[in-house]
PDB file of C-alpha atoms and ligand atoms in Angstrom:
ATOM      1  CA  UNK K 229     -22.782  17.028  16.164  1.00  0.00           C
ATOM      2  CA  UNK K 230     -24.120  12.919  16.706  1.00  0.00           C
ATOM      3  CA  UNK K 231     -21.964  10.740  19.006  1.00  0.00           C
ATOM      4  CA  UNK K 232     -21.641   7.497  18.070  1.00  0.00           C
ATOM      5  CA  UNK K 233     -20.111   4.763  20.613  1.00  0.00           C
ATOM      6  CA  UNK K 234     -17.530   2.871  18.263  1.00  0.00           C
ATOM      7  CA  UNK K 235     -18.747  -1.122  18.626  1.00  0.00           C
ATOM      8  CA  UNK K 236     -17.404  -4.371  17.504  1.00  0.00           C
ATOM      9  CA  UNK K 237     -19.292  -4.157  14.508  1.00  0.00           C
ATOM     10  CA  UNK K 238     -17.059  -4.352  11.603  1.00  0.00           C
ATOM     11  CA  UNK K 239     -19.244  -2.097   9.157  1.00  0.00           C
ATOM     12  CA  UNK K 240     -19.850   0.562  11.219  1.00  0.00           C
ATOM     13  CA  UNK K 241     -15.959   1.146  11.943  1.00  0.00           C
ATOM     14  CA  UNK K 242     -14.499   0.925   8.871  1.00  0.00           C
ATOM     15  CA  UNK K 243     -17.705   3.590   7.475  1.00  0.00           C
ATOM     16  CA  UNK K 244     -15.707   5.884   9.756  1.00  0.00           C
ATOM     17  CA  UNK K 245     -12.266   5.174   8.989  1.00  0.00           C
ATOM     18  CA  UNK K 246     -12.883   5.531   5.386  1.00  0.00           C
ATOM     19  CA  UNK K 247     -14.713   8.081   5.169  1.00  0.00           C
ATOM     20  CA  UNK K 248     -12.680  10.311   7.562  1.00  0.00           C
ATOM     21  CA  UNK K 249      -8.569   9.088   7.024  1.00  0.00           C
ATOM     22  CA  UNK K 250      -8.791  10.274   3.289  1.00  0.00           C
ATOM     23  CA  UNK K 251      -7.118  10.974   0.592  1.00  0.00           C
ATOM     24  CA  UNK K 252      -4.970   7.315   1.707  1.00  0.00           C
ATOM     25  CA  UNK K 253      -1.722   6.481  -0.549  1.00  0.00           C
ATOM     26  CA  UNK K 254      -2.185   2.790  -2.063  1.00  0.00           C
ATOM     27  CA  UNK K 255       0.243   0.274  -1.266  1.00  0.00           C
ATOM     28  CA  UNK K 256       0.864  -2.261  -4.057  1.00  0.00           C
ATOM     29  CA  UNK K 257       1.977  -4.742  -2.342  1.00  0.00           C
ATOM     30  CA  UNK K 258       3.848  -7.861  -4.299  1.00  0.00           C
ATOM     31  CA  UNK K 259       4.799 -11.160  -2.816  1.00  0.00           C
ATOM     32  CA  UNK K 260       5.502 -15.159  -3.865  1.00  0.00           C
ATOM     33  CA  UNK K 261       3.931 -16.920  -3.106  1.00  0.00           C
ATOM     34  CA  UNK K 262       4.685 -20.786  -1.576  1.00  0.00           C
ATOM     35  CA  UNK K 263       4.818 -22.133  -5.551  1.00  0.00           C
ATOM     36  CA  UNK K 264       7.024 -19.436  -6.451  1.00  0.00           C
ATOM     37  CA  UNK K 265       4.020 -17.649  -8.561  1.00  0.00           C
ATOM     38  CA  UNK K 266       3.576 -14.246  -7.133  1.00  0.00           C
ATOM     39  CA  UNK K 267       0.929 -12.074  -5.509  1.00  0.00           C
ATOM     40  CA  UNK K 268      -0.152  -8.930  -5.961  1.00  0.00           C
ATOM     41  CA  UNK K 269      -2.745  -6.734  -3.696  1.00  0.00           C
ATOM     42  CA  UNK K 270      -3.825  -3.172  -3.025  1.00  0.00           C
ATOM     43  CA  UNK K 271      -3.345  -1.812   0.772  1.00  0.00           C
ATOM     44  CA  UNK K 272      -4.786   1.463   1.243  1.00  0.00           C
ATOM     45  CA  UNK K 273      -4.461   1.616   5.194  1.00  0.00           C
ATOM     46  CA  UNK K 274      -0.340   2.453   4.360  1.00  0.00           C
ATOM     47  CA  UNK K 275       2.168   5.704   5.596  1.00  0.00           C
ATOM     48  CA  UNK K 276       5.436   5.976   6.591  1.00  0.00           C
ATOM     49  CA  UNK K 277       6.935   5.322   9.986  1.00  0.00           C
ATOM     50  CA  UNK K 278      10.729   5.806  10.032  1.00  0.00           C
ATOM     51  CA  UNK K 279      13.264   7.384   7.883  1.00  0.00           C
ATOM     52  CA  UNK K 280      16.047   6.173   9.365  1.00  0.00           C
ATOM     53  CA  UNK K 281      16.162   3.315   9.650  1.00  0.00           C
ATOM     54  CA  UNK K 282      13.795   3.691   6.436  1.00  0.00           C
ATOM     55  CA  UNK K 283      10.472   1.934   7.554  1.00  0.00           C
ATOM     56  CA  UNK K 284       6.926   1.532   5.909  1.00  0.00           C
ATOM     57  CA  UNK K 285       3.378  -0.022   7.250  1.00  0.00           C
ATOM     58  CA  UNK K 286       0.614  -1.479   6.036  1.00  0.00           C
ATOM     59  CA  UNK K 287      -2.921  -2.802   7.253  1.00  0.00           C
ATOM     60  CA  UNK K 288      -4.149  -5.624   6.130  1.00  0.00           C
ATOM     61  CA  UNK K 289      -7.393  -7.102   7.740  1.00  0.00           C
ATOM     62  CA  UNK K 290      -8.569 -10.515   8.324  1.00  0.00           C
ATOM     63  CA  UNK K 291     -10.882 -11.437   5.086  1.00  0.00           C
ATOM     64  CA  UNK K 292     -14.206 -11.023   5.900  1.00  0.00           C
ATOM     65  CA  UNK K 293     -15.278 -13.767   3.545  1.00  0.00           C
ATOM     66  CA  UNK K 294     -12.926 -16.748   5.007  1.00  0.00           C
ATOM     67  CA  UNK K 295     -11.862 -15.320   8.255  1.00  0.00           C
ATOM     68  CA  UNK K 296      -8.672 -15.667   7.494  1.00  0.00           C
ATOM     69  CA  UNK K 297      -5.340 -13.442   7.323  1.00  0.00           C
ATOM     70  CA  UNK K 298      -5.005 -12.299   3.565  1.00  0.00           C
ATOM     71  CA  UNK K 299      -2.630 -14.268   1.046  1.00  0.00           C
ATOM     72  CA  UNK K 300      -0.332 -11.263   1.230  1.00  0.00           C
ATOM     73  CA  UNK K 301       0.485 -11.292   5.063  1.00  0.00           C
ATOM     74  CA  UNK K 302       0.482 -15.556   4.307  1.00  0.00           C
ATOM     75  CA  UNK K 303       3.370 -14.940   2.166  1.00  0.00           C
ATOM     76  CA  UNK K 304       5.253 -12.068   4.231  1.00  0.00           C
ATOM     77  CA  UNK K 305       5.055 -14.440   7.443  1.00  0.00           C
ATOM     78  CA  UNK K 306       7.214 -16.944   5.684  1.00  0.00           C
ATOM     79  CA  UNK K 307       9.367 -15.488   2.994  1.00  0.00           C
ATOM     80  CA  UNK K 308      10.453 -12.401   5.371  1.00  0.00           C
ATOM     81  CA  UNK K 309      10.170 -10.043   2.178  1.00  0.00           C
ATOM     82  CA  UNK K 310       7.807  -8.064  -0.164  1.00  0.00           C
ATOM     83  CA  UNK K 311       7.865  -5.348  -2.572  1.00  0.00           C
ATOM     84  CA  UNK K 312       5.844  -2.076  -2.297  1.00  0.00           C
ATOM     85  CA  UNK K 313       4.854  -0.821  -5.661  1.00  0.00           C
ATOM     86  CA  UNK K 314       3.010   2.414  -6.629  1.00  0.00           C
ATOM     87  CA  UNK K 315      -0.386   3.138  -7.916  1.00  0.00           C
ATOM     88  CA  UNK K 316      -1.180   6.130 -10.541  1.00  0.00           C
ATOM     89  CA  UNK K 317      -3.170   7.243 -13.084  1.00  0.00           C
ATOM     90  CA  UNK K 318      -1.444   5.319 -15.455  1.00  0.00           C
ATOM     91  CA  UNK K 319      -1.995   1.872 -13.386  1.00  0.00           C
ATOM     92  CA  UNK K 320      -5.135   2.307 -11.531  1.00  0.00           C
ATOM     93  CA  UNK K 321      -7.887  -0.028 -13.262  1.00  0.00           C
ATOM     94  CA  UNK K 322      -4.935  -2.785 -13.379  1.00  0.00           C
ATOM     95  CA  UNK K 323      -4.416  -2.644  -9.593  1.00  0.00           C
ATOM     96  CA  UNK K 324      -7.924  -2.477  -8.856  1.00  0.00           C
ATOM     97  CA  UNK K 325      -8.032  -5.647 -10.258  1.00  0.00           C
ATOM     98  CA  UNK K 326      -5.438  -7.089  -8.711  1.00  0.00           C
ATOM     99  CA  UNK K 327      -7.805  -7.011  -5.365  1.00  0.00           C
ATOM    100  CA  UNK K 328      -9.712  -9.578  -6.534  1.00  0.00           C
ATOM    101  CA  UNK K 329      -9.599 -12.399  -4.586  1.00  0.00           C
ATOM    102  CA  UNK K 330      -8.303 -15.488  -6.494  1.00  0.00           C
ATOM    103  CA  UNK K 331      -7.742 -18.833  -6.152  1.00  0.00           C
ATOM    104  CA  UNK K 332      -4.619 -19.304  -3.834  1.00  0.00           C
ATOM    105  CA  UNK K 333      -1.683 -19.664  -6.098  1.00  0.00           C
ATOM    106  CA  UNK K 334      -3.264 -17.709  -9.310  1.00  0.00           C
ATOM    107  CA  UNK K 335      -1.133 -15.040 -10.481  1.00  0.00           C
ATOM    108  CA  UNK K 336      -2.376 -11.651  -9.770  1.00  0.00           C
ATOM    109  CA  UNK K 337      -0.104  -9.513 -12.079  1.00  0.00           C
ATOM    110  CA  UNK K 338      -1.365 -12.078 -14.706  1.00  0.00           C
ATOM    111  CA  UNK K 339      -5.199 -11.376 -14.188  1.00  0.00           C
ATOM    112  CA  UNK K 340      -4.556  -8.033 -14.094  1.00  0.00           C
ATOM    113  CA  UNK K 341      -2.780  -7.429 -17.095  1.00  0.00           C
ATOM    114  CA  UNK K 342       0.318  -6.109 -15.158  1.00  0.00           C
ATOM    115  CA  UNK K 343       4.312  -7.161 -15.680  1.00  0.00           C
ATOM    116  CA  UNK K 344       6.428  -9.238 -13.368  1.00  0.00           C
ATOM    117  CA  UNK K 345      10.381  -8.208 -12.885  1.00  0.00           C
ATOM    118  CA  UNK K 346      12.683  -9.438 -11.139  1.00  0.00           C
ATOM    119  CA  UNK K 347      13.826  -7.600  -8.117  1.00  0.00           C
ATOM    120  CA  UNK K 348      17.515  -7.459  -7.089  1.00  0.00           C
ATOM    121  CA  UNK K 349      17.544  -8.249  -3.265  1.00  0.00           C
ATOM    122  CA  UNK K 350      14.344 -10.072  -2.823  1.00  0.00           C
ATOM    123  CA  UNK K 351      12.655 -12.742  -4.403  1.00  0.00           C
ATOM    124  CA  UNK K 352       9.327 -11.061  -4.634  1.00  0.00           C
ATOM    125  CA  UNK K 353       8.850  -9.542  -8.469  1.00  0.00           C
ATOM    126  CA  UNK K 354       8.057  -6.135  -9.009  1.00  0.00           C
ATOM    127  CA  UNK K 355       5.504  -4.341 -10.821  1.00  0.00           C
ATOM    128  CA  UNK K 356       7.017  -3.020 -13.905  1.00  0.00           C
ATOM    129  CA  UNK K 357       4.041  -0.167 -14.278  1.00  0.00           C
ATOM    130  CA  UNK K 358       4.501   1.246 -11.312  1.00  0.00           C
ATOM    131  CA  UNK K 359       7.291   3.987 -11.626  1.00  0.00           C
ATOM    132  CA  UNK K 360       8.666   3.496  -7.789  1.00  0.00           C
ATOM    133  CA  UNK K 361       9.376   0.380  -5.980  1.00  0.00           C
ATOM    134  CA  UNK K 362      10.603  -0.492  -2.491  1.00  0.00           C
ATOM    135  CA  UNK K 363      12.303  -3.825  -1.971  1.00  0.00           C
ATOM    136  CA  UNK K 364      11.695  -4.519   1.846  1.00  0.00           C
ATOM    137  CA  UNK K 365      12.795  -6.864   4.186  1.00  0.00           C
ATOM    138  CA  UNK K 366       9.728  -8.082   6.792  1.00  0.00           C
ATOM    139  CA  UNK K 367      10.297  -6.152  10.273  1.00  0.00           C
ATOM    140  CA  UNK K 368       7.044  -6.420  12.546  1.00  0.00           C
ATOM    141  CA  UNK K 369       3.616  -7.576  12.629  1.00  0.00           C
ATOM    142  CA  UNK K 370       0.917  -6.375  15.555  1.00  0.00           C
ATOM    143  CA  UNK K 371      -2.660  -8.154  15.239  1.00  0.00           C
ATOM    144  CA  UNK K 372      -5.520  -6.634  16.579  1.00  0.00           C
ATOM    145  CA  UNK K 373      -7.790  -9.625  16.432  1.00  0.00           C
ATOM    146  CA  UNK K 374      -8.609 -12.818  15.237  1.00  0.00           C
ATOM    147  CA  UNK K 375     -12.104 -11.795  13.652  1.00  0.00           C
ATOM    148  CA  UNK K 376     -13.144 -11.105  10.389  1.00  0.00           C
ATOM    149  CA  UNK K 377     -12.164  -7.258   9.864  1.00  0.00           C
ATOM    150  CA  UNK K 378      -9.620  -7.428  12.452  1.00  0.00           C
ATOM    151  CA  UNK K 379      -6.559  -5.228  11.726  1.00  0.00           C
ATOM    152  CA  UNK K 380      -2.896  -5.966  11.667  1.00  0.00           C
ATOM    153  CA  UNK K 381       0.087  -3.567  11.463  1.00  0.00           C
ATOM    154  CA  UNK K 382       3.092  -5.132   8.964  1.00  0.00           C
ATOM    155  CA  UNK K 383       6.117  -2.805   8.869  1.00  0.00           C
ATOM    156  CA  UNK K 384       8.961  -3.113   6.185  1.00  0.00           C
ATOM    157  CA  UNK K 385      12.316  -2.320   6.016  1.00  0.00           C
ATOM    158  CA  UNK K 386      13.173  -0.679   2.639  1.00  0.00           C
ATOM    159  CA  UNK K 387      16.441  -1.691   1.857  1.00  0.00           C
ATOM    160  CA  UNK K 388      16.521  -0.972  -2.120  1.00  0.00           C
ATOM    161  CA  UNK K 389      14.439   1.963  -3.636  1.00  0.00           C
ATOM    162  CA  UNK K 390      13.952   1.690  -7.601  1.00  0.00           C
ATOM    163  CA  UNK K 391      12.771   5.369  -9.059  1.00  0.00           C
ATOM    164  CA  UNK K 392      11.966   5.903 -12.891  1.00  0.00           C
ATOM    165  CA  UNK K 393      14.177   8.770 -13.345  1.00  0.00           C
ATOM    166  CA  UNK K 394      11.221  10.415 -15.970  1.00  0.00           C
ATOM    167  CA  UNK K 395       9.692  11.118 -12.793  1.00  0.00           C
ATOM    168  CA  UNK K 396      12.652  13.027 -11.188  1.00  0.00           C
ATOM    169  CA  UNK K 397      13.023  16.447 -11.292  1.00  0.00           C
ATOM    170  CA  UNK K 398      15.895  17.873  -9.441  1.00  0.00           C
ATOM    171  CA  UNK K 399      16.982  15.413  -7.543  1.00  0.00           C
ATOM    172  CA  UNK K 400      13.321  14.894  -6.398  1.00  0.00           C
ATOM    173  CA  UNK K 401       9.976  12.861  -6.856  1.00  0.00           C
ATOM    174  CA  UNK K 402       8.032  15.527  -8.659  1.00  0.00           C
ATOM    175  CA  UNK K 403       4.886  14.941  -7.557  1.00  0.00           C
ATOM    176  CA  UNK K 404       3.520  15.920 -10.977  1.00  0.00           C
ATOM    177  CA  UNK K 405       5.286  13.519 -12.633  1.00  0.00           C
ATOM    178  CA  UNK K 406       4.225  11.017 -10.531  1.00  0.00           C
ATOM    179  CA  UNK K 407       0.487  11.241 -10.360  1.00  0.00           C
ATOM    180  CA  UNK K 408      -0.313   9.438  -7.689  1.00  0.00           C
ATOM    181  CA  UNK K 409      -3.820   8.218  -6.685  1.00  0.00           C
ATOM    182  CA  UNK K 410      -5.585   7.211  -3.953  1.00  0.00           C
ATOM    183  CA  UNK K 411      -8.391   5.967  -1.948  1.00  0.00           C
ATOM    184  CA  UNK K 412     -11.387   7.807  -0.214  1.00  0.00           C
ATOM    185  CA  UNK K 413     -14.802   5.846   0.989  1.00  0.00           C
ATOM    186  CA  UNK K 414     -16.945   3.660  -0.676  1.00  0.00           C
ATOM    187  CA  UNK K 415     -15.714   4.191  -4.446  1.00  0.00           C
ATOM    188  CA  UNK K 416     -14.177   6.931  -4.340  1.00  0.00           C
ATOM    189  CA  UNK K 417     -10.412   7.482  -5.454  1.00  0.00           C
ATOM    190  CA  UNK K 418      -8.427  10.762  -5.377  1.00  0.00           C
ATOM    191  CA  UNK K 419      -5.611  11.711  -8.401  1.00  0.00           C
ATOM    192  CA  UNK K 420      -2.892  14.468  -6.622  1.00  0.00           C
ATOM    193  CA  UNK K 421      -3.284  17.097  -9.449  1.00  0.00           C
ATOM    194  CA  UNK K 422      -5.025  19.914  -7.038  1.00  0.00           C
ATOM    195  CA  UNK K 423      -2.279  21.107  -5.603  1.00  0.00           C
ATOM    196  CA  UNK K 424      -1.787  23.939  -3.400  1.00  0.00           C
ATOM    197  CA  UNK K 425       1.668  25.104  -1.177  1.00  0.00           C
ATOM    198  CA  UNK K 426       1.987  26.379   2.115  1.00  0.00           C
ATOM    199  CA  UNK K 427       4.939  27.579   3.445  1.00  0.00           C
ATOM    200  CA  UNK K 428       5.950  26.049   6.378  1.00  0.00           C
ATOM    201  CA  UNK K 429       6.518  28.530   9.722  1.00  0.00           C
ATOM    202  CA  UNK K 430       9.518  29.004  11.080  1.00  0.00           C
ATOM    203  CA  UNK K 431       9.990  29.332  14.750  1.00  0.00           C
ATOM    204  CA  UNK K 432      10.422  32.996  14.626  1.00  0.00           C
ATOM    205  CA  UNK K 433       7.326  33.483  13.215  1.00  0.00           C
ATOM    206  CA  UNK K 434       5.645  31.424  15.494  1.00  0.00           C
ATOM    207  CA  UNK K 435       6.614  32.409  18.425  1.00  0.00           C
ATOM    208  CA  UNK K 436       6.139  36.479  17.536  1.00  0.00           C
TER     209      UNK K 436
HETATM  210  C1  LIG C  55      -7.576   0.417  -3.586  1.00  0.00           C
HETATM  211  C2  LIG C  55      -7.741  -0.719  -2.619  1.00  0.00           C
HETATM  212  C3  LIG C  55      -7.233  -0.596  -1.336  1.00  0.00           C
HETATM  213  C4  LIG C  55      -7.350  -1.645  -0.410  1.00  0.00           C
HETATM  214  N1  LIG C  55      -6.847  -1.481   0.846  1.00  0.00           N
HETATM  215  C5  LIG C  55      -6.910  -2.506   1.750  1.00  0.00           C
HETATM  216  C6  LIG C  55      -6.358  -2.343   3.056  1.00  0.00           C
HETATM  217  O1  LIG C  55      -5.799  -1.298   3.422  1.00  0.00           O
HETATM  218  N2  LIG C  55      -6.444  -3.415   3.899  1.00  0.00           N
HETATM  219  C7  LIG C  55      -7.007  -4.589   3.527  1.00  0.00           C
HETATM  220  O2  LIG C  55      -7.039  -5.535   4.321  1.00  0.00           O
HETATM  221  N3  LIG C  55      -7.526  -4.761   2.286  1.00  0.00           N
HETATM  222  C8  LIG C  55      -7.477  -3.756   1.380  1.00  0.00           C
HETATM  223  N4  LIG C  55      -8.000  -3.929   0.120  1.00  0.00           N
HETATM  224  C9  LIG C  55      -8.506  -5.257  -0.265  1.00  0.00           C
HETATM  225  C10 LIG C  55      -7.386  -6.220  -0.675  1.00  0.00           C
HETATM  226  O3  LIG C  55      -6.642  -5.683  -1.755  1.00  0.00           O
HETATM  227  C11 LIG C  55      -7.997  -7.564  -1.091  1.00  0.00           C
HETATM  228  O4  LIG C  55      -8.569  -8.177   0.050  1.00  0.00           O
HETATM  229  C12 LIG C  55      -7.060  -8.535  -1.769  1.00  0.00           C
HETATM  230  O5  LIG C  55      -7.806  -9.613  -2.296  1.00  0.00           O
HETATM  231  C13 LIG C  55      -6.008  -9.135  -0.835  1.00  0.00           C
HETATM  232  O6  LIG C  55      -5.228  -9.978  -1.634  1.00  0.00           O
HETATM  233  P1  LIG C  55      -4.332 -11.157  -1.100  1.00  0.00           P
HETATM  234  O7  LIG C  55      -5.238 -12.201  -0.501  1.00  0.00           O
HETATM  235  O8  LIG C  55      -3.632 -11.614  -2.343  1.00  0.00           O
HETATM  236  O9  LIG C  55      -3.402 -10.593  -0.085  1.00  0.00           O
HETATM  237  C14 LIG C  55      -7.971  -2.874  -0.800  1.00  0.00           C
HETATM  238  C15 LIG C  55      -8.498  -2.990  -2.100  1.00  0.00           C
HETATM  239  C16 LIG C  55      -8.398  -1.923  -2.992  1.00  0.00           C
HETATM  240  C17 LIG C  55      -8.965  -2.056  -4.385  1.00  0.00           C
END
């Protein structure tokens, strides 16, 4: 085994976060921006962090090209709210588009050939492709820097879930129906159709 001594170079890091923290769920995230247009980007440094109250996080970096905190956290900091849609097989090429980096105030669902709708507690629109939305009201942020590639921890609160009910079975998400995909490193991007169970020990059986 190497040993590497992490530094404050930003390439080096984020080799090993990629490549190590995978398969990683994709975050769509959806805000307005200050013209009332509205902005979409991917966020593939996302999980879950409470269920109740129900809380999500997301990390978005400072851009390495400007130095600057991403439109996305811009629009969070002052409008308090943002919408976290889903990415699957059926959406994928559209939201990888989305990442693109346009001129501030272009529309991003727009560009990327995706559909606006209205949301029912926030202002920010949702993406009508993805088959789950959370509507979420702002909660925290935690910066880790002010350079480029520094990180940032945004939690939501989810107060409205939206679920396609083609993707329910029993009651449930079926993760089949869902097909889900995420990120690995470099290029790489992971569909959830390899599945496999395990069941899950009880504390009997753990402690025989
Ligand atoms: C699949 C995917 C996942 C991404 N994940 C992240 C991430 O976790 N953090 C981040 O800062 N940027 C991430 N990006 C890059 C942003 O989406 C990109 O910088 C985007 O332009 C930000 O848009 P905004 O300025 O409208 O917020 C990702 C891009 C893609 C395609």
């Amino acid at each position: 085994m190497k040993t590497y001594q992490t530094n404050g170079a930003f390439a080096d890091n984020y080799k090993f976060l990629i490549g190590s923290i995978i398969p990683r769920p994709i975050a769509v995230i959806s805000t307005l921006n200050i013209d009332g247009t509205n902005n979409l980007a991917p966020f593939s440094f996302f999980t879950a962090v409470s269920a109740s109250p129900m809380i999500i996080a997301f990390s978005p970096m400072i851009r390495t090209s400007t130095g600057d905190f991403k439109d996305t956290v811009k629009n969070i900091l002052r409008e308090k709210e943002f919408v976290v849609n889903f990415c699957t097989e059926d959406n994928y090429s559209q939201v990888n588009l989305s990442s693109t980096e346009l001129p501030f105030g272009e529309d991003e669902f727009t560009f990327s050939g995706l559909t606006p709708i209205e949301s029912q507690l926030v202002k920010a629109r949702r993406m009508k492709e993805s088959p789950v939305h959370f509507e979420c009201h702002f909660r925290d942020m935690l910066c880790y820097g002010k350079n480029a590639g520094s990180g940032s921890i945004i939690t939501g609160e989810v107060k409205l879930v939206h679920v396609d009910e083609s993707i329910m079975k029993e009651g449930k998400i079926s993760t089949e129906l869902l097909k889900a995909v995420g990120r690995g490193a470099g290029n790489d991007w992971f569909k959830t159709d390899s599945r496999f169970e395990v069941e899950r020990l009880t504390k009997a059986q753990i402690q025989k």
